[in-house]
Short mmCIF file of C-alpha atoms in Angstrom, two decimals:
data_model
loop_
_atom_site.label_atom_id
_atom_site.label_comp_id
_atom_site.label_asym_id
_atom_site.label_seq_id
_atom_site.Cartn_x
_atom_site.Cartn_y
_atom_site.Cartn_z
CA UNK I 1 -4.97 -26.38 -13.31
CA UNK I 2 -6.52 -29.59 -11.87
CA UNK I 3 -9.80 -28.25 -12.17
CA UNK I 4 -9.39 -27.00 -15.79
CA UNK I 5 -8.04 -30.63 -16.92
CA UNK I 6 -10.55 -32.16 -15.42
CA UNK I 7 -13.62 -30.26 -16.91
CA UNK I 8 -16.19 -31.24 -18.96
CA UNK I 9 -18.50 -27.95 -19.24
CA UNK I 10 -16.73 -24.57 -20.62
CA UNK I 11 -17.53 -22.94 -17.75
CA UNK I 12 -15.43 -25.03 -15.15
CA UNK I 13 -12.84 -24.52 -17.40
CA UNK I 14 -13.26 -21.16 -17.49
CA UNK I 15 -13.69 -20.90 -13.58
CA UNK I 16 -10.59 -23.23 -13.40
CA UNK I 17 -8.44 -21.04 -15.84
CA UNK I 18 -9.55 -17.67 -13.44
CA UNK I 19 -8.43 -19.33 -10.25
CA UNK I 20 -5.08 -20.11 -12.06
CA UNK I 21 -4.21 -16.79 -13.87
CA UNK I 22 -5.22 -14.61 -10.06
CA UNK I 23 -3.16 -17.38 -7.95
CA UNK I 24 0.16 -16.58 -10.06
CA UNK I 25 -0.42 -12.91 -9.76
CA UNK I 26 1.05 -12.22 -6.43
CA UNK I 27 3.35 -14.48 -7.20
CA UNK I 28 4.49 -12.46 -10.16
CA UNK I 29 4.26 -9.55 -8.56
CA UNK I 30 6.17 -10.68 -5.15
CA UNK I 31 9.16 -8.50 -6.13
CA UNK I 32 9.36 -4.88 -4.81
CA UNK I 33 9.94 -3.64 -8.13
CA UNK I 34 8.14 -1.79 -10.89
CA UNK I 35 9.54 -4.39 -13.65
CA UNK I 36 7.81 -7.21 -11.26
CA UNK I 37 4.43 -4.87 -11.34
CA UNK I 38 4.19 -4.40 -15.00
CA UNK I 39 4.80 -8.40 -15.63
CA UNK I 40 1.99 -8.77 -13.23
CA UNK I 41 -0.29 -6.32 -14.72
CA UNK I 42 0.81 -7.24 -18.46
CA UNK I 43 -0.05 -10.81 -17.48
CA UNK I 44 -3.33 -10.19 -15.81
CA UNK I 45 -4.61 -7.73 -18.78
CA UNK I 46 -3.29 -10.79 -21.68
CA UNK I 47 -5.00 -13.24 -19.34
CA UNK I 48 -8.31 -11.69 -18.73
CA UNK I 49 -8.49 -10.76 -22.52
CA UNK I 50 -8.42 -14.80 -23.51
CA UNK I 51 -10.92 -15.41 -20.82
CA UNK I 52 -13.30 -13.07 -22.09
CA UNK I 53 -12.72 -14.44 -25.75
CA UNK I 54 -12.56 -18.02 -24.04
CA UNK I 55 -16.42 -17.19 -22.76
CA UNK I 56 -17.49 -15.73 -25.88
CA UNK I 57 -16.46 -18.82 -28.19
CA UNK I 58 -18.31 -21.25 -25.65
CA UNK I 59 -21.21 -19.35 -25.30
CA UNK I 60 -21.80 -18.55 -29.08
CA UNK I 61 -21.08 -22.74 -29.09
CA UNK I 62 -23.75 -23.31 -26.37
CA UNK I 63 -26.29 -20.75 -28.14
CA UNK I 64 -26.40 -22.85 -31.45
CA UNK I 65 -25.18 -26.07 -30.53
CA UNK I 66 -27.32 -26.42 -26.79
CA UNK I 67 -23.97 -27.92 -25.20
CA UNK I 68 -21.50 -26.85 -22.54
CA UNK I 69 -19.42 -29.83 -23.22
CA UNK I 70 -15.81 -28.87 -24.14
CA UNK I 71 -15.43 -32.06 -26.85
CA UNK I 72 -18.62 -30.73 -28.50
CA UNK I 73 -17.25 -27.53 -29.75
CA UNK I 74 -19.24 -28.09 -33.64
CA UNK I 75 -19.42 -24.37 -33.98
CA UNK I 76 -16.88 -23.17 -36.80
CA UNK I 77 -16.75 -19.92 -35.75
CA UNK I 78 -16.07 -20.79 -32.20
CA UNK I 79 -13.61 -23.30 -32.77
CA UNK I 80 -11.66 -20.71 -34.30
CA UNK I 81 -12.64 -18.11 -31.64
CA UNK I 82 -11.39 -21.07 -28.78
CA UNK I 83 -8.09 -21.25 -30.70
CA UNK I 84 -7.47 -17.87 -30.85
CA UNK I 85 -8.15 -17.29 -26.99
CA UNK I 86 -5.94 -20.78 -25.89
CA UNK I 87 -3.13 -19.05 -28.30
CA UNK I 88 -2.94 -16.59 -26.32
CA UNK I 89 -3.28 -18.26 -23.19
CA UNK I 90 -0.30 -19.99 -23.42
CA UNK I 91 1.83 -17.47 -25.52
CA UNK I 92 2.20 -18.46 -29.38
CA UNK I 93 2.47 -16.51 -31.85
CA UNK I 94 1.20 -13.95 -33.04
CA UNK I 95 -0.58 -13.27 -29.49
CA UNK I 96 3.29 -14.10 -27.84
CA UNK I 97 4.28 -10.99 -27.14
CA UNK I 98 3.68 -10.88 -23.57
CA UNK I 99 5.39 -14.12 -22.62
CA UNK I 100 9.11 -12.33 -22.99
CA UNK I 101 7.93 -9.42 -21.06
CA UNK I 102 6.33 -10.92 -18.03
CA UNK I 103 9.41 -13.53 -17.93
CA UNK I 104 11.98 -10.87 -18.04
CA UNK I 105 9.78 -9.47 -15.06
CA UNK I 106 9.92 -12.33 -12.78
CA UNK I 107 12.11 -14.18 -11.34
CA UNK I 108 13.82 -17.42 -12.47
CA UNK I 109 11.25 -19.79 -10.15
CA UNK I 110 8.25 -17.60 -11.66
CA UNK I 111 9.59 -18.14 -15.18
CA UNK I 112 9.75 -21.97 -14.72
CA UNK I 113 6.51 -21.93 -13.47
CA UNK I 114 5.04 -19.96 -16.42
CA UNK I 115 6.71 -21.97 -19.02
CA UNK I 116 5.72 -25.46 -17.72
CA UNK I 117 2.90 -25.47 -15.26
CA UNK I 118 0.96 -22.27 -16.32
CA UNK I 119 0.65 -24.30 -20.38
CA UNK I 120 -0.28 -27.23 -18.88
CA UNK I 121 -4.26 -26.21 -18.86
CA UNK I 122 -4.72 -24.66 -21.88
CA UNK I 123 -2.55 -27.36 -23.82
CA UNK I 124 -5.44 -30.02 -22.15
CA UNK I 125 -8.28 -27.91 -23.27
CA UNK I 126 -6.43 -27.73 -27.38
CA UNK I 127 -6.18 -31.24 -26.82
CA UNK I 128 -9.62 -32.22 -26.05
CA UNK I 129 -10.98 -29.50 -29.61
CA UNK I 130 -8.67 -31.04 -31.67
CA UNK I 131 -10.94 -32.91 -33.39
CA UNK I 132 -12.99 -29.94 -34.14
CA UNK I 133 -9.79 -27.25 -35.11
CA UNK I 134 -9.28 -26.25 -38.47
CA UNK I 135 -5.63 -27.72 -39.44
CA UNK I 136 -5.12 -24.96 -41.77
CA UNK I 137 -4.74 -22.13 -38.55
CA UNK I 138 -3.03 -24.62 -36.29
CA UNK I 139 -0.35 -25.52 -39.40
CA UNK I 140 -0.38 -21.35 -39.64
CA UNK I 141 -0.20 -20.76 -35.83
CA UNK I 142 2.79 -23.48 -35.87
CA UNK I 143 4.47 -22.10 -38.39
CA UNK I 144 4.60 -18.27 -37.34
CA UNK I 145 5.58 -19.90 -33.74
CA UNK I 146 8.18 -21.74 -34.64
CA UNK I 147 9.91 -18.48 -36.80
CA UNK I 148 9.08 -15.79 -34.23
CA UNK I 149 10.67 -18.19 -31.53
CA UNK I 150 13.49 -18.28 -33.65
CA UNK I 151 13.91 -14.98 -34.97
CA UNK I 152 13.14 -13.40 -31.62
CA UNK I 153 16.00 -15.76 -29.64
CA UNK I 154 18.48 -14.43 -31.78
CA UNK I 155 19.73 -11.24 -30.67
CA UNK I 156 18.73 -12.10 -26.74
CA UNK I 157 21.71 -11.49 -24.12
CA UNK I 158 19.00 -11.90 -21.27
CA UNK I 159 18.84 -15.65 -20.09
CA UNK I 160 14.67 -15.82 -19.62
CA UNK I 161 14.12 -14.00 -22.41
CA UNK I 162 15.67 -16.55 -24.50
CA UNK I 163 13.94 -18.91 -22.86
CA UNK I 164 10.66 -17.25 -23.84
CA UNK I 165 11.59 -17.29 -26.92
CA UNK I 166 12.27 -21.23 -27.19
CA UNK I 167 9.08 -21.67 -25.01
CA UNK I 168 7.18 -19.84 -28.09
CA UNK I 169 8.96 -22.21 -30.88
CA UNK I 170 8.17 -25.15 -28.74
CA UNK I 171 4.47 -24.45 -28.71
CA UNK I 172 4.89 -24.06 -32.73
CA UNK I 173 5.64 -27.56 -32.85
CA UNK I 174 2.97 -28.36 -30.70
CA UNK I 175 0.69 -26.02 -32.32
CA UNK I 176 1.28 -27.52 -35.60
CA UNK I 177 0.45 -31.03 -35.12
CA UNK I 178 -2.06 -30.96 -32.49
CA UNK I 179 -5.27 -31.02 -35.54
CA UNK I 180 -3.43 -34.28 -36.87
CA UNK I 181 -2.09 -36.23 -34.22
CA UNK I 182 -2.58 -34.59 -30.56
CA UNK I 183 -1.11 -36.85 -28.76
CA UNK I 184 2.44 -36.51 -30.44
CA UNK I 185 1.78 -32.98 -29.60
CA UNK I 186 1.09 -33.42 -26.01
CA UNK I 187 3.91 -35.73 -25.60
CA UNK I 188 6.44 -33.14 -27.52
CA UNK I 189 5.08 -30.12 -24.62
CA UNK I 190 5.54 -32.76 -21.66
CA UNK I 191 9.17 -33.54 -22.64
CA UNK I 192 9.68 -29.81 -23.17
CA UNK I 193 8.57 -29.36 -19.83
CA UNK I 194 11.03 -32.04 -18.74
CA UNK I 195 13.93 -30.23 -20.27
CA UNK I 196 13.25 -26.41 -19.33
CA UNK I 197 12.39 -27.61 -15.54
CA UNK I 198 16.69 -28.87 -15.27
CA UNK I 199 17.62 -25.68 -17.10
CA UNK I 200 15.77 -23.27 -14.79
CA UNK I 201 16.72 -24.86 -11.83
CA UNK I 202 20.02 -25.16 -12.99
CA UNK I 203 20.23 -21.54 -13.40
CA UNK I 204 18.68 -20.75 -10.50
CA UNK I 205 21.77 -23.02 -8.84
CA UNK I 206 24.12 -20.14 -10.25
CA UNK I 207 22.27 -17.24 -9.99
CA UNK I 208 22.84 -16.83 -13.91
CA UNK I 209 20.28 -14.20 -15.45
CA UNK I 210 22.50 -13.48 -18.84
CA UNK I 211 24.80 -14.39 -21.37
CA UNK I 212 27.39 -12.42 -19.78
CA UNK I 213 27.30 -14.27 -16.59
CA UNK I 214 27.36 -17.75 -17.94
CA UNK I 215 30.61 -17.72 -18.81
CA UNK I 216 31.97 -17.53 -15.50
CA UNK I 217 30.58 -20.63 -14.49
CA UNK I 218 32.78 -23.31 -15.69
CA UNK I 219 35.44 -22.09 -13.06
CA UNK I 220 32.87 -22.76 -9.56
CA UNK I 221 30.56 -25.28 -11.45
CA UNK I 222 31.81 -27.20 -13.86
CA UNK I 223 29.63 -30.42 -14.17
CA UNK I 224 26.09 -27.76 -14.04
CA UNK I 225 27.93 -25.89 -17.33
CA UNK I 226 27.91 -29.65 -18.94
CA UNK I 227 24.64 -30.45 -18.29
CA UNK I 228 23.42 -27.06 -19.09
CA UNK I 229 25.27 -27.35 -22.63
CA UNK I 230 23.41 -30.82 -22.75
CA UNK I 231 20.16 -29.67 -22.12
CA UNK I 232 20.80 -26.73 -24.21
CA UNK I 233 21.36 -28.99 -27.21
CA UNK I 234 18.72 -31.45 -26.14
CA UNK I 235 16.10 -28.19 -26.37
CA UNK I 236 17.89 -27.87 -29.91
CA UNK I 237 16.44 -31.07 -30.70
CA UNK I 238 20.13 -32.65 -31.61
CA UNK I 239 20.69 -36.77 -31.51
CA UNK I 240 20.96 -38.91 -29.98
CA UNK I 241 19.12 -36.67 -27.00
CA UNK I 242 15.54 -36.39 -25.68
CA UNK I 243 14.79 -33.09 -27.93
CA UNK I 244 15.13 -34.77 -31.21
CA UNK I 245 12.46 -37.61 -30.45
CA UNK I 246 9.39 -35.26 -30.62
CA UNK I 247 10.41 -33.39 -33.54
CA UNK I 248 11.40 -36.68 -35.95
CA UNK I 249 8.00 -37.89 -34.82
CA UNK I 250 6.08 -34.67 -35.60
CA UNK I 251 8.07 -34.37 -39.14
CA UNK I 252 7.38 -37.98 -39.87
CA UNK I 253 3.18 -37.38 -39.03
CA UNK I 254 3.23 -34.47 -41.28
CA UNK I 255 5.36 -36.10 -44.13
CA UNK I 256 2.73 -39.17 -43.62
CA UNK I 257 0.02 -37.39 -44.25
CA UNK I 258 0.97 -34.94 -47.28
CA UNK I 259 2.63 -32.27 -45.66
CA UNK I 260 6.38 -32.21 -46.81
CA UNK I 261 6.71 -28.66 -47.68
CA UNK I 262 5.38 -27.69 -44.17
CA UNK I 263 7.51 -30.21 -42.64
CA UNK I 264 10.62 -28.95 -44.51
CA UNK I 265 9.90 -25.65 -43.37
CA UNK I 266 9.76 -26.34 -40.13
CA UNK I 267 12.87 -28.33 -39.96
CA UNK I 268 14.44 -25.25 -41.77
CA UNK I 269 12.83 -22.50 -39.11
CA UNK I 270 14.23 -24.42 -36.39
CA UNK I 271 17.43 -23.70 -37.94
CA UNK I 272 16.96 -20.28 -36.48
CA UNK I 273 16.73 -21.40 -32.78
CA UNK I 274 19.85 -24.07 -33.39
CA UNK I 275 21.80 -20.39 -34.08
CA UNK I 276 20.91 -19.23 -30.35
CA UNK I 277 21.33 -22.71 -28.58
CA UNK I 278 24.99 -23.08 -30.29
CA UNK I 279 25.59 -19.72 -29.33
CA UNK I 280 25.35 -20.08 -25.71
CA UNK I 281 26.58 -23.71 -25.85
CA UNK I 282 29.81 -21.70 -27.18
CA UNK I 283 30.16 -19.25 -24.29
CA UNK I 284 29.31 -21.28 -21.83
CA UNK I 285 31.70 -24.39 -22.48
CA UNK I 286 33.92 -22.82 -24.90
CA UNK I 287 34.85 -19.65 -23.13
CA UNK I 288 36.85 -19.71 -20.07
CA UNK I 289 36.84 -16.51 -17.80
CA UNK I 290 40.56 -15.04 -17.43
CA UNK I 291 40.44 -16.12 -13.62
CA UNK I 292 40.58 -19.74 -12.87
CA UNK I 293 40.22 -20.14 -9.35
CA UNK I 294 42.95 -22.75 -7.13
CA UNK I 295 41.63 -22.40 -3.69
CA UNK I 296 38.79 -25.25 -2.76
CA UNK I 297 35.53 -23.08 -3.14
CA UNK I 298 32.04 -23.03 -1.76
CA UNK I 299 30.31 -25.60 -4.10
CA UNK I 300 32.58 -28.42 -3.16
CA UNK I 301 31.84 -27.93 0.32
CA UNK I 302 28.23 -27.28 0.37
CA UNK I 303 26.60 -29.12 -2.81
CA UNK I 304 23.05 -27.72 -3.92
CA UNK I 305 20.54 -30.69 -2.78
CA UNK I 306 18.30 -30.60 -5.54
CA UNK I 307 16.77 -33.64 -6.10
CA UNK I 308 14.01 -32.70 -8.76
CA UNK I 309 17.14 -31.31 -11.02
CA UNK I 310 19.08 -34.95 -10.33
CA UNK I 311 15.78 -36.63 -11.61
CA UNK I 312 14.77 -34.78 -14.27
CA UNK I 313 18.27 -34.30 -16.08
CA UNK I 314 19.00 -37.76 -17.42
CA UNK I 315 15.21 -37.83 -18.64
CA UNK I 316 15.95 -34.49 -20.53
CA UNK I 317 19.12 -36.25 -21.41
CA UNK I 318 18.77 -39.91 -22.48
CA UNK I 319 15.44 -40.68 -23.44
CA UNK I 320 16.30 -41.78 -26.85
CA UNK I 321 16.62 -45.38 -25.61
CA UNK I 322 12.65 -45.50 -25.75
CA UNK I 323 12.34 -44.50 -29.56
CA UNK I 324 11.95 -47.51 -31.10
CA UNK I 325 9.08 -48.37 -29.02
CA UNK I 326 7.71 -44.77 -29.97
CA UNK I 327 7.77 -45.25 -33.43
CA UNK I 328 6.40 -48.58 -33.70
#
């Protein structure tokens, strides 16, 4: 990833993106299992295919341009190529549907680590074309993103899945104004990274994998089933928390410059994803399981040490206080 974000000639980036995609494999694949095996090989074959396309776009660049340089992508037809293959890379729509696969394949640690790390280096190569994309197929690429992410979430019972799903809708936003102005864009991915990281690691904490066995929490963990309704919601994009900066900026760019009907779509699409948030925000704080436990159980006496989670949970939580400074 370090070597793809700091690139300058396709084919680092390229070599960079290669490393990556074989180093997660075993990774992927470190399960004994054949569901563990077919996220691995789905994930390789997606992978490999954007690489290819990835090569083709820079070398058709190089061939009529004479550059290697990544912000000197002046080729139409490559710039669109380049889109196409980073798209994929990371898992928006329409090339998304591996991401819910290979997630529901791995485990939690693996599924953190494909939603946040794994976007970080195609994200930094969008960012340094935008100047060059069309903001026609970005809008387009946002759009269908944002209503697959949504439609997709909404009959999920598996926890990752979901997630997947929401990962996909995030990128939409992303997607949508990276051509106008990228850095909104990158900030909106980092502080979705920020609030997946808690969740994950959260669930990891309870061993939670679906619907089904988040409602059982509140009686051994009550404070994680708070902030997981928190972060929930924050992912939602609700006020006054961290999720609802990014998208009032991104809907305030677009409204700025002409782009009202896309921006009310948007806001209307995301609708969708609110549906599947609330949902699980219901079961998991509004549900208690038939058994309330009286004895003094395990988590009181042995408390998960998990730093990262205790740092990276009032950031997903309470970030609002720097949004004045944001939008001036």
């Amino acid at each position: 990833t370090l070597t793809v974000t700091s690139a300058n000639h396709w084919m680092t980036a390229w070599l960079g993106l290669e490393l990556n995609m074989i180093s997660i494999l075993p990774v992927i694949a470190k399960q004994k299992h054949p569901r563990s095996t077919e996220a691995a090989t789905k994930y390789f074959l997606t992978q490999a295919t954007a690489s290819a396309l990835m090569l083709f776009a820079s070398t058709i660049n190089a061939w009529q341009t004479g550059s290697w340089n990544i912000m000197q992508l002046n080729n139409k037809l490559s710039c669109v190529l380049m889109i196409a293959a980073l798209t994929m890379k990371m898992g928006a729509a329409p090339a998304h549907f591996w991401l819910p696969e290979v997630m529901q394949g791995a485990t939690l640690a693996t599924a953190l680590l494909i939603t946040t790390w794994q976007k970080i280096a195609p994200i930094t190569l969008l960012y340094m074309i935008s100047n060059h994309t069309e903001p026609i197929i970005t809008l387009s690429i946002g759009l269908l993103s944002i209503l697959v992410g949504g439609w997709g979430g909404f009959n999920q019972t598996q926890l990752r899945k979901m997630m997947a799903y929401s990962s996909i809708a995030h990128l939409g936003w992303t997607m949508t104004v990276i051509s106008i102005t990228p850095n909104i864009a990158l900030m909106n991915i980092i502080i979705y990274m920020i609030m997946s990281a808690p969740f994950f690691m959260l669930l990891m904490t309870t061993a939670s994998k679906t619907l089904q066995t988040t409602t059982t929490t509140w009686t051994h963990t009550p404070t994680t089933t708070i902030i997981l309704m928190l972060l929930l919601l924050s992912m939602a994009g609700l006020p006054p928390l961290t999720g609802f900066t990014p998208k009032l900026l991104i809907l305030d760019n677009l409204v700025t410059h002409k782009l009202t009907l896309t921006a009310a779509t948007m806001a209307l699409l995301s609708l969708l994803s609110l549906t599947f948030y609330l949902r699980t925000t219901y079961l998991l704080t509004s549900t208690a399981s038939p058994t309330t436990t009286q004895s003094t159980t395990t988590w009181r006496l042995k408390p998960h040490q998990n730093q990262i989670t205790a740092i990276l949970t009032p950031m997903a939580l309470f970030n609002i206080t720097i949004l004045p400074a944001l939008l001036t």
